[in-house]
Backbone as numpy.savetxt, mean C-alpha at the origin, in Angstrom:
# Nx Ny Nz CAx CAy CAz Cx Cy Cz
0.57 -5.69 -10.84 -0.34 -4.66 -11.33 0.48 -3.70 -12.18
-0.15 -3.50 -13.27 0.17 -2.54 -14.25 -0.01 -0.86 -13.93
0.61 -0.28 -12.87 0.79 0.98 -12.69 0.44 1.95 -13.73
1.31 1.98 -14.65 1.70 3.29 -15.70 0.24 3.14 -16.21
-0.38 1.69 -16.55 -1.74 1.75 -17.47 -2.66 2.02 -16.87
-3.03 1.50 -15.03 -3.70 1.71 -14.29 -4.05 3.49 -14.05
-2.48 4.02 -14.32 -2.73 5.92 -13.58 -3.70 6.25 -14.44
-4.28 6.13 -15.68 -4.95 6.32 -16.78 -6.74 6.16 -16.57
-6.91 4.81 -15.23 -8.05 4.75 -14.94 -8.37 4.88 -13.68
-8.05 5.44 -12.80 -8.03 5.64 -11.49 -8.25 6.88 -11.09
-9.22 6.96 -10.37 -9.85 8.42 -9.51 -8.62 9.72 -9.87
-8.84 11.16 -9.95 -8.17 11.97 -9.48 -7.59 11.46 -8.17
-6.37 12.36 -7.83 -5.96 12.52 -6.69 -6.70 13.86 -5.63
-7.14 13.87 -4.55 -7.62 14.94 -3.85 -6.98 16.01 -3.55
-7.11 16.87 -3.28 -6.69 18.49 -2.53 -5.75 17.72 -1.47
-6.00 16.95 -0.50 -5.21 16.46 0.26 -3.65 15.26 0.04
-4.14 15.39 -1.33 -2.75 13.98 -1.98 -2.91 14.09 -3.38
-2.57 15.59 -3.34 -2.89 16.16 -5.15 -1.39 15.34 -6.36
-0.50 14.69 -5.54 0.25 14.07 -6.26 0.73 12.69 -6.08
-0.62 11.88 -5.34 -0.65 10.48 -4.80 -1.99 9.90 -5.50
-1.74 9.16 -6.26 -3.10 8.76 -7.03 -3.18 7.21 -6.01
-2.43 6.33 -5.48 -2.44 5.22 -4.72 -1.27 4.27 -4.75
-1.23 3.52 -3.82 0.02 3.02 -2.91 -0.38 1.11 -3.46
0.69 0.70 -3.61 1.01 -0.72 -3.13 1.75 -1.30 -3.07
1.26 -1.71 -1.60 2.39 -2.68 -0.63 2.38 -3.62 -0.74
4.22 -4.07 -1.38 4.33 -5.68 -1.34 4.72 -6.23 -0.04
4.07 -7.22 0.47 4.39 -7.62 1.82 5.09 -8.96 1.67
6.44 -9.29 1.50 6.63 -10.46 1.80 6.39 -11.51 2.91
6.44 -12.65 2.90 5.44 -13.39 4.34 5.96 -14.95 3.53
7.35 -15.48 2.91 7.55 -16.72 2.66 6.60 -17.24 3.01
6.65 -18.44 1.78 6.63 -18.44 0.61 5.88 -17.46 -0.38
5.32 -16.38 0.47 4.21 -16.01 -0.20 4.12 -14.36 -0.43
3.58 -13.63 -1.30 4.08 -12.13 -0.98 2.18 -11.68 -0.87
1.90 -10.67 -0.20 0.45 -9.85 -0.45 0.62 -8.62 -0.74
0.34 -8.51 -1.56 0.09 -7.05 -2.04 -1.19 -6.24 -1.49
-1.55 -4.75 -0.84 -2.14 -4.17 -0.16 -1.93 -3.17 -1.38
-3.34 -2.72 -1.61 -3.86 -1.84 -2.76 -4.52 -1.36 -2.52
-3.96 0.25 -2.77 -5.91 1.73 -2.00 -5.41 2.36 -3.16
-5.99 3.28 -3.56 -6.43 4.14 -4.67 -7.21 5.22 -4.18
-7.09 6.36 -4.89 -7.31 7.46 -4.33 -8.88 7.32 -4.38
-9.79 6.76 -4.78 -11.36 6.66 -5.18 -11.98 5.88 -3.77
-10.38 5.52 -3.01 -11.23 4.38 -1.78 -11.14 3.06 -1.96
-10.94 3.07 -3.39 -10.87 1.02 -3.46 -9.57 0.41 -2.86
-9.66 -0.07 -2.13 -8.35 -1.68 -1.27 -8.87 -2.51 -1.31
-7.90 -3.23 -1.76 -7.76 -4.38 -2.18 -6.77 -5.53 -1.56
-6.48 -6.44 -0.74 -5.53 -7.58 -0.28 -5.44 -8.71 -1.48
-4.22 -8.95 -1.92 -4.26 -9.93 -2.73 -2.89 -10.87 -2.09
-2.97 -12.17 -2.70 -1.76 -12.83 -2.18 -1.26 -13.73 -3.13
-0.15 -13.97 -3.11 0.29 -14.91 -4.00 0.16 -16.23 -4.51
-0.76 -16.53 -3.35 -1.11 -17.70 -3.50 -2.40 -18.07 -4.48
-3.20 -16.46 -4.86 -4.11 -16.64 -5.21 -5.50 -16.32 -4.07
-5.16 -15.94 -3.06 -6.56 -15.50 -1.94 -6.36 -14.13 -2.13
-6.96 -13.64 -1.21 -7.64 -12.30 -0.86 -8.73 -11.32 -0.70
-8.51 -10.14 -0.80 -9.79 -9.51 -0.22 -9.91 -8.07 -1.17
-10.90 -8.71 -1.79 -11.22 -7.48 -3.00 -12.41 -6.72 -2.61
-12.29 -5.48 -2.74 -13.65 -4.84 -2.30 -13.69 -4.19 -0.69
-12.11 -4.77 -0.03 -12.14 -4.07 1.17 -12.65 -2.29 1.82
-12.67 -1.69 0.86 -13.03 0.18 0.51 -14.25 0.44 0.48
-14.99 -1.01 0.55 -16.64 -0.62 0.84 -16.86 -0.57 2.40
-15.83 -0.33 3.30 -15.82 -0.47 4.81 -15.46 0.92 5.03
-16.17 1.78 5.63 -15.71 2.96 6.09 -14.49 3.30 6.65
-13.96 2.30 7.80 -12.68 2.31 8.49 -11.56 2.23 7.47
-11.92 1.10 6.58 -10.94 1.08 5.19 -10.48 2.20 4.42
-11.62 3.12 3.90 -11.52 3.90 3.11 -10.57 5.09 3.62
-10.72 5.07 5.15 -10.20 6.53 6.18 -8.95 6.11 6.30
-8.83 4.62 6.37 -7.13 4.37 6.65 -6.19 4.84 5.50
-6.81 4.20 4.20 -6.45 4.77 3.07 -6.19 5.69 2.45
-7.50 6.33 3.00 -6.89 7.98 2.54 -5.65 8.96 3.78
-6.05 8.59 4.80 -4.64 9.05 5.79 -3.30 8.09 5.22
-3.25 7.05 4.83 -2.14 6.73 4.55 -1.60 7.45 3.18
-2.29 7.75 1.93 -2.26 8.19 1.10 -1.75 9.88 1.28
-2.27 10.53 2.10 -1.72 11.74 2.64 -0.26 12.02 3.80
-0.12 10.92 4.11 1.04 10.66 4.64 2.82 10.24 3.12
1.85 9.70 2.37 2.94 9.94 1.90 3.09 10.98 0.14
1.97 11.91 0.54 1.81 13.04 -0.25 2.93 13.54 0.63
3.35 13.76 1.63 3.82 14.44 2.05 5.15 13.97 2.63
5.79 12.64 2.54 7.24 12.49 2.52 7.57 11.67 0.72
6.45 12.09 0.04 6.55 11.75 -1.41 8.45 12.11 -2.18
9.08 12.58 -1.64 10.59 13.12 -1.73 11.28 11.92 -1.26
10.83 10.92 -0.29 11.54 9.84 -0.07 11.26 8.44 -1.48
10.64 8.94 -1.78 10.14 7.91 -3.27 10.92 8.51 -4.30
11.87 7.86 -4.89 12.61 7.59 -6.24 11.62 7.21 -7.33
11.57 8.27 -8.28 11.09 7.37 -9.60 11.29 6.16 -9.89
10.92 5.20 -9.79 11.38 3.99 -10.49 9.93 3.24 -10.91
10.15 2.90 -12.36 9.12 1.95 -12.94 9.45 0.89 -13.24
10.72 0.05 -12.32 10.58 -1.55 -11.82 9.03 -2.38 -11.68
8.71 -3.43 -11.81 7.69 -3.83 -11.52 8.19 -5.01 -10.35
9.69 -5.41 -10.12 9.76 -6.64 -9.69 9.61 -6.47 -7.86
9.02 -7.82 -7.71 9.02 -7.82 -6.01 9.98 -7.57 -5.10
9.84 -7.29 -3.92 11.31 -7.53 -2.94 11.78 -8.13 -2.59
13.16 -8.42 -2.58 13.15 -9.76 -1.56 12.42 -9.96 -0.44
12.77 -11.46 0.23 12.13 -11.45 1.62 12.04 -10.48 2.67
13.54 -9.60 2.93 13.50 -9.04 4.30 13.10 -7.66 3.89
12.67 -6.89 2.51 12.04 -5.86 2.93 10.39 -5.42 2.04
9.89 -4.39 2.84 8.66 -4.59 2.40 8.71 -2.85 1.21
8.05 -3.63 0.09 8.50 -2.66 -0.57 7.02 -1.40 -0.90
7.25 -0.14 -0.95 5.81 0.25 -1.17 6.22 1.26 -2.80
5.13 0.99 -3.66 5.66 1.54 -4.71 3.90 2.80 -5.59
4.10 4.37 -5.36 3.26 4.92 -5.26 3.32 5.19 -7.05
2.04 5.46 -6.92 1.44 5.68 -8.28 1.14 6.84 -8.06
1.52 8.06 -9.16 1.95 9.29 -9.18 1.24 9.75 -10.44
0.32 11.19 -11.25 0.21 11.22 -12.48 1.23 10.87 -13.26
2.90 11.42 -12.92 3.88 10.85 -13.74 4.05 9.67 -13.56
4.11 8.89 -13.16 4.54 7.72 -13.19 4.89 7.14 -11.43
5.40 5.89 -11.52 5.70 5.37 -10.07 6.77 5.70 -9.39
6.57 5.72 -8.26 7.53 5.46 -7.34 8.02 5.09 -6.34
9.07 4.41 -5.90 8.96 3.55 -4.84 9.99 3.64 -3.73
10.28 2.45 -2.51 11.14 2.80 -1.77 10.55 1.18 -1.07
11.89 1.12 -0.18 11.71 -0.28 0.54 11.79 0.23 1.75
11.01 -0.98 3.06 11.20 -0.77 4.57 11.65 -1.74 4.95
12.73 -2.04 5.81 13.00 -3.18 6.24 11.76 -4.28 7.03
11.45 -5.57 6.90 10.11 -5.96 7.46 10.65 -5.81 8.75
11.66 -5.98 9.33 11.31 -6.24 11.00 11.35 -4.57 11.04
11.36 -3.35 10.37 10.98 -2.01 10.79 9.51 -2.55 10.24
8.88 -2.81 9.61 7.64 -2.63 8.98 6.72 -3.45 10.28
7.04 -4.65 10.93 6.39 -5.33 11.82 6.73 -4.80 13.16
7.43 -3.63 13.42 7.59 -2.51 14.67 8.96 -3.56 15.86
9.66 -4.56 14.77 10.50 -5.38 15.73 11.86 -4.73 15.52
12.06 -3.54 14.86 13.21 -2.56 14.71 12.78 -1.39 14.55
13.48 -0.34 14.79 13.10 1.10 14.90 13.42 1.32 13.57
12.37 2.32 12.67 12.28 3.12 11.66 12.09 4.99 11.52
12.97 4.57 10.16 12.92 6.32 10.25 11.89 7.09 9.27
10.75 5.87 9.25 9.57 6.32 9.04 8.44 5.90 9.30
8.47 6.04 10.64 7.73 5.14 11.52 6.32 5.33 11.60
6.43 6.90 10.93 4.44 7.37 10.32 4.31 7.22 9.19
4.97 6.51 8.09 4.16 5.77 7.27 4.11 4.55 7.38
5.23 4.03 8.04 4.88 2.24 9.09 3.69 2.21 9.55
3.27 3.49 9.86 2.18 3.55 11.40 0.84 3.74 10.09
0.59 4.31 9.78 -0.43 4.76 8.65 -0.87 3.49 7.77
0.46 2.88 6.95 0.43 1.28 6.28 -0.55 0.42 7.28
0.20 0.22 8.67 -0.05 -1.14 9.88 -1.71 -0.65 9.81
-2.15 0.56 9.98 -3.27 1.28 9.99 -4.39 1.02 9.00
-3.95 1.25 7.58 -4.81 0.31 6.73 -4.90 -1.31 6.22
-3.72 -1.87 7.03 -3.32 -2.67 7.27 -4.94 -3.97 8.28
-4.61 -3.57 9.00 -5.73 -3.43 10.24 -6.72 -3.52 10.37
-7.12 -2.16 9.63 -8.57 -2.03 8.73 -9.01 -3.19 8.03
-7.94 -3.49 7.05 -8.94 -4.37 5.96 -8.73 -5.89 6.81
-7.93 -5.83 7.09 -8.33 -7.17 8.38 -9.36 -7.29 9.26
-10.04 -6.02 9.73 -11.14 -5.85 10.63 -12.15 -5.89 9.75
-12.26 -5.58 8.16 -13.31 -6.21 7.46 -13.04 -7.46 6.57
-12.43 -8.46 7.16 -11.85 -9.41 6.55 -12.74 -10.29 7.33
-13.38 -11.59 6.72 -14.40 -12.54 7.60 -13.36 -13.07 7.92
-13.59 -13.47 8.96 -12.67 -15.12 10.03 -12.64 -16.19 8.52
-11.23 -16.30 8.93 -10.47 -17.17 8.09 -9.85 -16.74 6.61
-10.04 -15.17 6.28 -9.47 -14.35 5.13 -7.90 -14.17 5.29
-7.32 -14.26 3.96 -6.12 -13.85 4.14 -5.51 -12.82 5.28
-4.09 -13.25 5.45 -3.31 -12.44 6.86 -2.41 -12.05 5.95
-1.27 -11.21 5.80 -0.28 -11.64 5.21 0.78 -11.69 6.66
């Protein structure tokens, strides 16, 4: 996804994440990576590399609330995000989340076994917030929709 062109069409940011326009998480999962996409307007999105996923997840109430608490979670450790307008994926072992900002992106990696709660993290409330909308769009995901 084209970030820098995307900040251009995408909802304001709210009173509550006045400098978080929306988040996405690359999830690696060999061979395959999913990307997890909210936007400040409510839209998430699951996509996967393979070509599946789940577009339109933000028409689910639970979706939209995860999203926006995750989105306000990292309005507010937004200082741990480095500018960077890389577009490339992560390797396998970490999961990378890269926020879309009016200026531009920014990002930061989690180790996956911190991101899957099988190592301790030292940001374990935006682990917790992610797993959270995470969850969500799986709970509006029909039986047999992408996992990552």
């Amino acid at each position: 996804m084209v970030l820098t062109e995307a900040a251009g069409r995408v909802a304001p940011p709210s009173d509550a994440h006045p400098d978080v326009l929306g988040v996405v998480i690359d999830i690696p999962r060999p061979p395959e990576v999913a990307s997890l996409v909210t936007l400040a307007d409510g839209t998430t999105s699951l996509y996967t590399s393979s070509g599946g996923g789940t577009i339109g997840a933000g028409g689910h109430p639970p979706v939209v609330r995860a999203g926006a608490e995750l989105l306000v979670a990292l309005q507010h450790d937004l200082d741990l995000f480095p500018a960077d307008e890389r577009v490339d994926l992560p390797p396998a072992d970490m999961v990378q989340l890269t926020v879309l900002t009016p200026s531009g992106r920014r990002r930061a990696r989690i180790p996956s076994r911190a991101f899957w709660g099988q190592e301790p993290s030292t940001v374990a409330h935006l682990v917790a917030a992610a797993q959270a909308l995470l969850g969500a769009v799986r709970e509006a995901t029909p039986q047999g929709g992408p996992r990552p």
